[in-house]
PDB file of C-alpha atoms in Angstrom:
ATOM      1  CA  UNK A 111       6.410  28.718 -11.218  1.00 54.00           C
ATOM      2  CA  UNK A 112       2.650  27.040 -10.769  1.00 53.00           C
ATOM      3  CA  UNK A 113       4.335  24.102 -13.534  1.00 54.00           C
ATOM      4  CA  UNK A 114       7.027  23.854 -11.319  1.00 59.00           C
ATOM      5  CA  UNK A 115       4.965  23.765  -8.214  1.00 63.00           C
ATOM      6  CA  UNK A 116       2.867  20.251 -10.059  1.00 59.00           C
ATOM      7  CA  UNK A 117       6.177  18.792 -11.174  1.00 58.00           C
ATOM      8  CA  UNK A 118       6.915  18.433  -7.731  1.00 64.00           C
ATOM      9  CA  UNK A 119       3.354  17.719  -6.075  1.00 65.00           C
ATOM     10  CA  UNK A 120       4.009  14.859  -8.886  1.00 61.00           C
ATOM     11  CA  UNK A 121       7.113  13.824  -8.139  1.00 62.00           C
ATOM     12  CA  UNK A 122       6.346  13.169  -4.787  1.00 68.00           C
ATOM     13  CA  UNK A 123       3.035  11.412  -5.103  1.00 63.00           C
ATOM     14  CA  UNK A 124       5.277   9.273  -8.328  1.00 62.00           C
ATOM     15  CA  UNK A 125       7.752   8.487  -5.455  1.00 64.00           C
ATOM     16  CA  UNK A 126       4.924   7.362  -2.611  1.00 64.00           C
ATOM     17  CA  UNK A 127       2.714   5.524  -5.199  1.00 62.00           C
ATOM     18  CA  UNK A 128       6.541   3.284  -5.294  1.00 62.00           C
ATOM     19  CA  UNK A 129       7.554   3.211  -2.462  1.00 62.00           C
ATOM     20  CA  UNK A 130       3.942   1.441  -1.073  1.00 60.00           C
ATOM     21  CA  UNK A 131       4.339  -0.557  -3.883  1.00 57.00           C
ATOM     22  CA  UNK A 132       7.725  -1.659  -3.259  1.00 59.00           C
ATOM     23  CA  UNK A 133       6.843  -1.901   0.663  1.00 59.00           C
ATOM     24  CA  UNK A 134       4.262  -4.088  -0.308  1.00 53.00           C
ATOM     25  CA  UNK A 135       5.720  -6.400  -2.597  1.00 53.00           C
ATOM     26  CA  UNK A 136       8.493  -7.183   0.110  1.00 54.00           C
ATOM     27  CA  UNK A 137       5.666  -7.652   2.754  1.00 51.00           C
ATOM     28  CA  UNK A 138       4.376 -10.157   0.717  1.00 49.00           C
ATOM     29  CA  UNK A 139       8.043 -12.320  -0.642  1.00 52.00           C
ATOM     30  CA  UNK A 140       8.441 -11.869   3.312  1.00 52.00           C
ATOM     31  CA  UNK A 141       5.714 -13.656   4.888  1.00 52.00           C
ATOM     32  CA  UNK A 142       6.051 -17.040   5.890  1.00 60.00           C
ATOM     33  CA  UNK A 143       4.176 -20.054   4.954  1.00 57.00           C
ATOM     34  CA  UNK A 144       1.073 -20.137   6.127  1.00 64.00           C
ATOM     35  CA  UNK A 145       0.757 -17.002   7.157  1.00 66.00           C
ATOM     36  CA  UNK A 146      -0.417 -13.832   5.877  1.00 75.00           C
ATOM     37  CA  UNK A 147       1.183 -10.471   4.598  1.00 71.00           C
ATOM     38  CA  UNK A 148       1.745  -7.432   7.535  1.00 73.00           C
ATOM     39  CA  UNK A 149       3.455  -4.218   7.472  1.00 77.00           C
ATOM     40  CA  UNK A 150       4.335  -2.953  11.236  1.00 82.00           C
ATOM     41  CA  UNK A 151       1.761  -5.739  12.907  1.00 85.00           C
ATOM     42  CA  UNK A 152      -0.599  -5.136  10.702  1.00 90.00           C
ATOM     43  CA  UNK A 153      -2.247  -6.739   7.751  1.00 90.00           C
ATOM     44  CA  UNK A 154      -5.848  -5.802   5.442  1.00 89.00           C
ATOM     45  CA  UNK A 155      -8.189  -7.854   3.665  1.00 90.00           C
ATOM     46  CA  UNK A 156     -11.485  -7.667   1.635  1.00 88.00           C
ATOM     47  CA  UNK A 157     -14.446  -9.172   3.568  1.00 92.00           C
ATOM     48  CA  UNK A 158     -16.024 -11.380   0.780  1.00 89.00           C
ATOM     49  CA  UNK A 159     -19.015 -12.574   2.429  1.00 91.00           C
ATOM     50  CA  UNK A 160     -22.544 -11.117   4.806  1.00 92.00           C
ATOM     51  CA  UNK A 161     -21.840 -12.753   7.728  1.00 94.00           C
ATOM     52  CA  UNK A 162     -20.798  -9.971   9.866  1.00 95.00           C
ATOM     53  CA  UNK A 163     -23.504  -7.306   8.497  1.00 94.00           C
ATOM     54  CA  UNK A 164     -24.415  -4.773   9.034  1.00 94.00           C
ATOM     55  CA  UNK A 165     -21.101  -4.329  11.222  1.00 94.00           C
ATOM     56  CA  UNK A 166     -18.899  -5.507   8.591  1.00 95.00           C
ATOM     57  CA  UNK A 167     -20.692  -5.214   4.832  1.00 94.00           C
ATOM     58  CA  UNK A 168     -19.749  -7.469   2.273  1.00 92.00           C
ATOM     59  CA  UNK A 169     -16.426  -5.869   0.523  1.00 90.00           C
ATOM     60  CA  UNK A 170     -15.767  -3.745   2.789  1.00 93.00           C
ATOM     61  CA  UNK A 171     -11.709  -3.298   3.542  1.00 92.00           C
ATOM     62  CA  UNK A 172     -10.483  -3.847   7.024  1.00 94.00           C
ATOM     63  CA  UNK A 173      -7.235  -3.937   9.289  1.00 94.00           C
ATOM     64  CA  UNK A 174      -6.097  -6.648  11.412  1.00 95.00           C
ATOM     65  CA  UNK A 175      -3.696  -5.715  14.839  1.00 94.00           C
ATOM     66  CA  UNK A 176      -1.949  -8.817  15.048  1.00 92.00           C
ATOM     67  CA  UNK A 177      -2.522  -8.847  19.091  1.00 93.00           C
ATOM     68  CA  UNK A 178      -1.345 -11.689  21.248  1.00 92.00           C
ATOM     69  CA  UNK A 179      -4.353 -13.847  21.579  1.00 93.00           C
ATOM     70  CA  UNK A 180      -4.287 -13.024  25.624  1.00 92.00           C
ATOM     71  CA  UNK A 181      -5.659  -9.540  24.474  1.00 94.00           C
ATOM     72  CA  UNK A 182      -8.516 -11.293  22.980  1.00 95.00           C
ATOM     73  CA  UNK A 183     -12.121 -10.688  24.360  1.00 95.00           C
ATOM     74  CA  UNK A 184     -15.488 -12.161  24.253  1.00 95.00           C
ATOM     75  CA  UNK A 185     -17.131  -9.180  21.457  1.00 95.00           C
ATOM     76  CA  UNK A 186     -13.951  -8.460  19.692  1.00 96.00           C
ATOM     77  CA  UNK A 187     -14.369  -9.320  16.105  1.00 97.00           C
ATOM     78  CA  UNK A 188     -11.017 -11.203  14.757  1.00 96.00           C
ATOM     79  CA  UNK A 189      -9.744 -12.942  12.089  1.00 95.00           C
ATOM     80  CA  UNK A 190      -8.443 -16.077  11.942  1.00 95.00           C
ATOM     81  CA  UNK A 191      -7.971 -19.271  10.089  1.00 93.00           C
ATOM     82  CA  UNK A 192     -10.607 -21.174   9.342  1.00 92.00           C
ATOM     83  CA  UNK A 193     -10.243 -24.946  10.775  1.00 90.00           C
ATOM     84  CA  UNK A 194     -13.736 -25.725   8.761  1.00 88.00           C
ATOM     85  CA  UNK A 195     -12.835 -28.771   6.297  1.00 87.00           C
ATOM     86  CA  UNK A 196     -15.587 -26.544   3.758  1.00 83.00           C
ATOM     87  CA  UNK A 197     -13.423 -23.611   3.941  1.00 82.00           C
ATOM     88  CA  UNK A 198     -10.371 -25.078   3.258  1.00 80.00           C
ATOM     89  CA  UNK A 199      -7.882 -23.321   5.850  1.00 82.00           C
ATOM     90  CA  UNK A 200      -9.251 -19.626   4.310  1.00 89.00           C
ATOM     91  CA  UNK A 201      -9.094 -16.392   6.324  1.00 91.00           C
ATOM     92  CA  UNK A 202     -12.873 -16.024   8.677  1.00 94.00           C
ATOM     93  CA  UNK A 203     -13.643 -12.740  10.046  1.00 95.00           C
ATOM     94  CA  UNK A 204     -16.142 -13.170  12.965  1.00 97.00           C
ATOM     95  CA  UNK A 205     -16.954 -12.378  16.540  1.00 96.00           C
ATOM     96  CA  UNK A 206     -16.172 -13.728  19.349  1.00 96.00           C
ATOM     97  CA  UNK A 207     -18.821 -15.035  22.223  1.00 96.00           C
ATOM     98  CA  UNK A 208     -16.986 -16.873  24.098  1.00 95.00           C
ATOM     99  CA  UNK A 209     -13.060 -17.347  25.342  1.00 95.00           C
ATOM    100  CA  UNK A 210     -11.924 -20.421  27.028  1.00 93.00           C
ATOM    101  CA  UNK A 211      -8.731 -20.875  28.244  1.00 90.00           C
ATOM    102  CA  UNK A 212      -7.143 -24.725  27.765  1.00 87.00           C
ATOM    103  CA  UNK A 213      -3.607 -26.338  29.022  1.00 84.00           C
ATOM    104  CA  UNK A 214      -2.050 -25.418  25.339  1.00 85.00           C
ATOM    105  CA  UNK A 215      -4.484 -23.184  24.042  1.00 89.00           C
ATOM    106  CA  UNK A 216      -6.685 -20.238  23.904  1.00 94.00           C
ATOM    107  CA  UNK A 217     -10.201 -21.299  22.325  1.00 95.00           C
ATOM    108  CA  UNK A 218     -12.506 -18.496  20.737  1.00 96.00           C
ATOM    109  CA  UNK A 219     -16.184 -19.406  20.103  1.00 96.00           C
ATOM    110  CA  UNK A 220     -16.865 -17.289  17.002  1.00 96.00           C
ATOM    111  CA  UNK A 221     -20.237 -16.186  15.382  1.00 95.00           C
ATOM    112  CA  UNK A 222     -20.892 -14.129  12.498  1.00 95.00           C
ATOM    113  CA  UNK A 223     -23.673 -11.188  13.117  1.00 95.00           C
ATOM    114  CA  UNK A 224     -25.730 -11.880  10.501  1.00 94.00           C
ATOM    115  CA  UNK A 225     -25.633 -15.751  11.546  1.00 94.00           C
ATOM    116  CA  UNK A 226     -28.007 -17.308  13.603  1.00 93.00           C
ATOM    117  CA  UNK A 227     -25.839 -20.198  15.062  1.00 94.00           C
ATOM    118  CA  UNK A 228     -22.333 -20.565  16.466  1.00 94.00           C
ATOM    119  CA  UNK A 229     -19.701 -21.411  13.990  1.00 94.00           C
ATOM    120  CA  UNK A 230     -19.265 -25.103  14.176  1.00 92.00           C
ATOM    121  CA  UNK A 231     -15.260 -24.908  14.260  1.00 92.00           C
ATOM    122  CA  UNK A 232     -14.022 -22.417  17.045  1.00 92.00           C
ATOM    123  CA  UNK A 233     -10.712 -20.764  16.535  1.00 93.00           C
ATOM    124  CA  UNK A 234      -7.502 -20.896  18.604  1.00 93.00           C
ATOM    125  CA  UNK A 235      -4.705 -19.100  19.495  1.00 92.00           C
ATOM    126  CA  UNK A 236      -2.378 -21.051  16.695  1.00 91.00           C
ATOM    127  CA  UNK A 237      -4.856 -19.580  13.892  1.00 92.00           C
ATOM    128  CA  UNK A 238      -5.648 -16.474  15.353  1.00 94.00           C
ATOM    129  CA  UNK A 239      -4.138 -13.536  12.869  1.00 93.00           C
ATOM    130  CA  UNK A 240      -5.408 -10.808  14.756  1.00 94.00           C
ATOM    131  CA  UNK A 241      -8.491  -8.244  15.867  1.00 96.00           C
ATOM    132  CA  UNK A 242     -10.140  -6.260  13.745  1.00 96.00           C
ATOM    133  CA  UNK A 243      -9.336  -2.754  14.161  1.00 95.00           C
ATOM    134  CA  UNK A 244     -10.933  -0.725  11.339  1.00 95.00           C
ATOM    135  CA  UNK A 245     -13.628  -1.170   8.701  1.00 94.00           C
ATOM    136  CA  UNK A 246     -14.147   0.977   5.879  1.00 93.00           C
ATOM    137  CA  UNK A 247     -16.833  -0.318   3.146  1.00 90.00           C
ATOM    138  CA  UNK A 248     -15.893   2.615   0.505  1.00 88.00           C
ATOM    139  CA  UNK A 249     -12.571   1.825   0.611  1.00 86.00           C
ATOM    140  CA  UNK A 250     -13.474  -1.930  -0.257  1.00 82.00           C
ATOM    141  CA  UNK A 251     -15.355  -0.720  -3.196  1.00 81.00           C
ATOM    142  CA  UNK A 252     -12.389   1.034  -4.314  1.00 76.00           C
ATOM    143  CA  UNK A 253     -10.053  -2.188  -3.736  1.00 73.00           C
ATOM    144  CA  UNK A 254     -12.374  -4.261  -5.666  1.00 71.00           C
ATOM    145  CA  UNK A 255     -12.886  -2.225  -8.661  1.00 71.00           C
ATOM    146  CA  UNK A 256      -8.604  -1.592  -8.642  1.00 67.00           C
ATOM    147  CA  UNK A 257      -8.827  -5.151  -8.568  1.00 67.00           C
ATOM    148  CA  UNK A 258     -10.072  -5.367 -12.038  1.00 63.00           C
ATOM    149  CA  UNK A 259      -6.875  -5.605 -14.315  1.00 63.00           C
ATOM    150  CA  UNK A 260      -8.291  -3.083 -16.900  1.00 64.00           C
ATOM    151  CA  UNK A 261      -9.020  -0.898 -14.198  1.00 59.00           C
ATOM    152  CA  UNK A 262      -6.200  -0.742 -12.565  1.00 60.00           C
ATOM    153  CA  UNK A 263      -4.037  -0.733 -15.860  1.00 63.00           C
ATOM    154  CA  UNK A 264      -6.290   2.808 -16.976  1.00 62.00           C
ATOM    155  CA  UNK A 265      -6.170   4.468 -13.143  1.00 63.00           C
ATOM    156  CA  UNK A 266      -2.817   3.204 -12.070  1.00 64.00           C
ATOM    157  CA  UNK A 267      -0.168   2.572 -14.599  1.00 66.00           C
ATOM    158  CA  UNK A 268      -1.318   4.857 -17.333  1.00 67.00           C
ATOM    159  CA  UNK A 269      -0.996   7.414 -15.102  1.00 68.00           C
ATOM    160  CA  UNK A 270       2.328   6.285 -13.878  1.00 70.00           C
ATOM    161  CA  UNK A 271       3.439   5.990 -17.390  1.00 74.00           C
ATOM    162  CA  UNK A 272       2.756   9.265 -18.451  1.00 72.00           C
ATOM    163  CA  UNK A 273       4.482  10.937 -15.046  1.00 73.00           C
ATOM    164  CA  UNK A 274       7.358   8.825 -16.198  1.00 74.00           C
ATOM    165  CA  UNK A 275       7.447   9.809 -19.214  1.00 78.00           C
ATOM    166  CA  UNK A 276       6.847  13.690 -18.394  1.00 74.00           C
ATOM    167  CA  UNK A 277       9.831  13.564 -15.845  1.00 74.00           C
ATOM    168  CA  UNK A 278      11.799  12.203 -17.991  1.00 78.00           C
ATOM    169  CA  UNK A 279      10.925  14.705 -20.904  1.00 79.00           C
ATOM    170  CA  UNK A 280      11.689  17.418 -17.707  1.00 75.00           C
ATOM    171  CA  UNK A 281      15.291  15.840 -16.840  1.00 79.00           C
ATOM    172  CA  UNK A 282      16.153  15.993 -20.595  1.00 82.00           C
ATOM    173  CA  UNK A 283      15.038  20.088 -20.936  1.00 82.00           C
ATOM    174  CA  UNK A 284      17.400  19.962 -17.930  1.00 81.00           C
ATOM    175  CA  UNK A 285      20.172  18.493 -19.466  1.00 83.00           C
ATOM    176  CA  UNK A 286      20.040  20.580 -22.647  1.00 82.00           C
ATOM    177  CA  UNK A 287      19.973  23.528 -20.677  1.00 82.00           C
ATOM    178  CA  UNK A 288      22.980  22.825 -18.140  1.00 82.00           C
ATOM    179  CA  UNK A 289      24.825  21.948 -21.297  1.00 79.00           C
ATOM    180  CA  UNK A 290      23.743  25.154 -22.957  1.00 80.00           C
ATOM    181  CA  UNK A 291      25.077  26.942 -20.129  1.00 80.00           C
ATOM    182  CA  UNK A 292      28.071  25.427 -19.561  1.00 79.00           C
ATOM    183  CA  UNK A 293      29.226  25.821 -23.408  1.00 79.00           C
ATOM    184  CA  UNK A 294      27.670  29.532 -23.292  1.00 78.00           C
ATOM    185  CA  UNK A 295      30.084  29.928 -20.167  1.00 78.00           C
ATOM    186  CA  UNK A 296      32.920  28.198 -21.878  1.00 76.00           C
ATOM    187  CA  UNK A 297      32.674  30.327 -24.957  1.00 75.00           C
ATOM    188  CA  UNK A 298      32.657  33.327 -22.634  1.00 79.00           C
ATOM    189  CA  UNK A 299      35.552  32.172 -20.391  1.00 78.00           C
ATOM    190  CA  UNK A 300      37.601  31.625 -24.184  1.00 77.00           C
ATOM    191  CA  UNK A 301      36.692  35.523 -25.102  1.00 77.00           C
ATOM    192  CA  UNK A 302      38.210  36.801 -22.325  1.00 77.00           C
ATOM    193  CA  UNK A 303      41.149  34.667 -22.421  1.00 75.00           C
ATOM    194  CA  UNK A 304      41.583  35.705 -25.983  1.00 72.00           C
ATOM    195  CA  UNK A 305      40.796  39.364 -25.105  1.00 71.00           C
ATOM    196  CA  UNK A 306      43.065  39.638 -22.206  1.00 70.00           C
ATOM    197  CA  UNK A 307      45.675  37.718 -24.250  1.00 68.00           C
ATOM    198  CA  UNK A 308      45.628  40.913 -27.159  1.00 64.00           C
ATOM    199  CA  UNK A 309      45.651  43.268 -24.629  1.00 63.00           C
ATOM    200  CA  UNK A 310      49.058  42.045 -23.280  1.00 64.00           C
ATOM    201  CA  UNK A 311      50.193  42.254 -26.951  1.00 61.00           C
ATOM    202  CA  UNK A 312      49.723  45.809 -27.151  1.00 59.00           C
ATOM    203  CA  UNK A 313      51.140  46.938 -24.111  1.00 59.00           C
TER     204      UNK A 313
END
């Protein structure tokens, strides 16, 4: 009963473990150009830099909402699209000080905490991915070391490998034993056919 009981806890972690993977995967062949990956509105990343500590620590793993940039306030921290030449069009996760509302477009002064100055390239509404809704700097650890191939190969699909492998070890004892069954039953059913069949003789 108890081996029973951790086939199926398992089984079912086996089938979540896929199905985020698979949920993933399509998030990501999904997305359009220049854009990035979202399930349900919202996306995650790894903060790779200081500039928003101590709020956000560097590697820390956060979520995006991807809000309509009227929800945006002066202290929300978003992320956006970087328009500085340096950063080459990369995802920046700072605060914003100031909102300013244009003809075409919503501009968002942005500064990072730990900066001193104003980021020289605000953001708009065309680059604006979303606000930043959680931050958890354990779970960034974690993402970074599952990051490292090795890593991920010994925690992940080892793992996986050998559930695979036990289930399908399981499905064959299964098989073996249905078929048992069913010849057992057979060889009964034949008995009493043959049984009956002799008892008809003598009467």
């Amino acid at each position: 009963m108890k081996k029973k009981c951790v086939l199926y806890v398992v089984n079912i972690v086996s089938i979540l473990a896929i199905a985020s993977a698979v949920i993933v995967l399509l998030s990501v062949v999904l997305t359009k150009p220049n854009d990035v990956p979202n399930i349900c509105g919202y996306s995650v990343f790894r903060v790779l830099t200081g500039s928003m500590e101590p709020t956000i620590p560097k590697d820390s793993f956060i979520i995006v909402d991807r809000v309509d940039a009227s929800e945006i306030k002066e202290g929300d921290i978003i992320s956006y699209f970087s328009q500085d030449p340096s950063l080459g069009g990369t995802v920046n996760t700072h605060r914003v000080i100031s909102v300013e509302q244009t003809e075409d477009s919503i501009v968002f002064e942005t500064k990072g905490d730990a900066n001193y100055t104003a980021d020289n390239y605000p953001a708009t509404s065309e680059v604006l991915i979303g606000k930043v809704v959680f931050v958890s700097h354990t779970l960034g650890k974690i993402v970074r070391l599952l990051s490292n191939p090795l890593i991920f190969f010994l925690l992940i699909l080892l793992p996986m490998f050998g559930i695979l492998i036990l289930n399908l070890i399981h499905t064959i004892k299964m098989i073996r034993k249905i078929a048992k069954e069913e010849e057992e039953a057979a060889v009964k059913e034949i008995m009493e056919m043959m049984k009956n069949s002799k008892e008809n003789k003598d009467t």
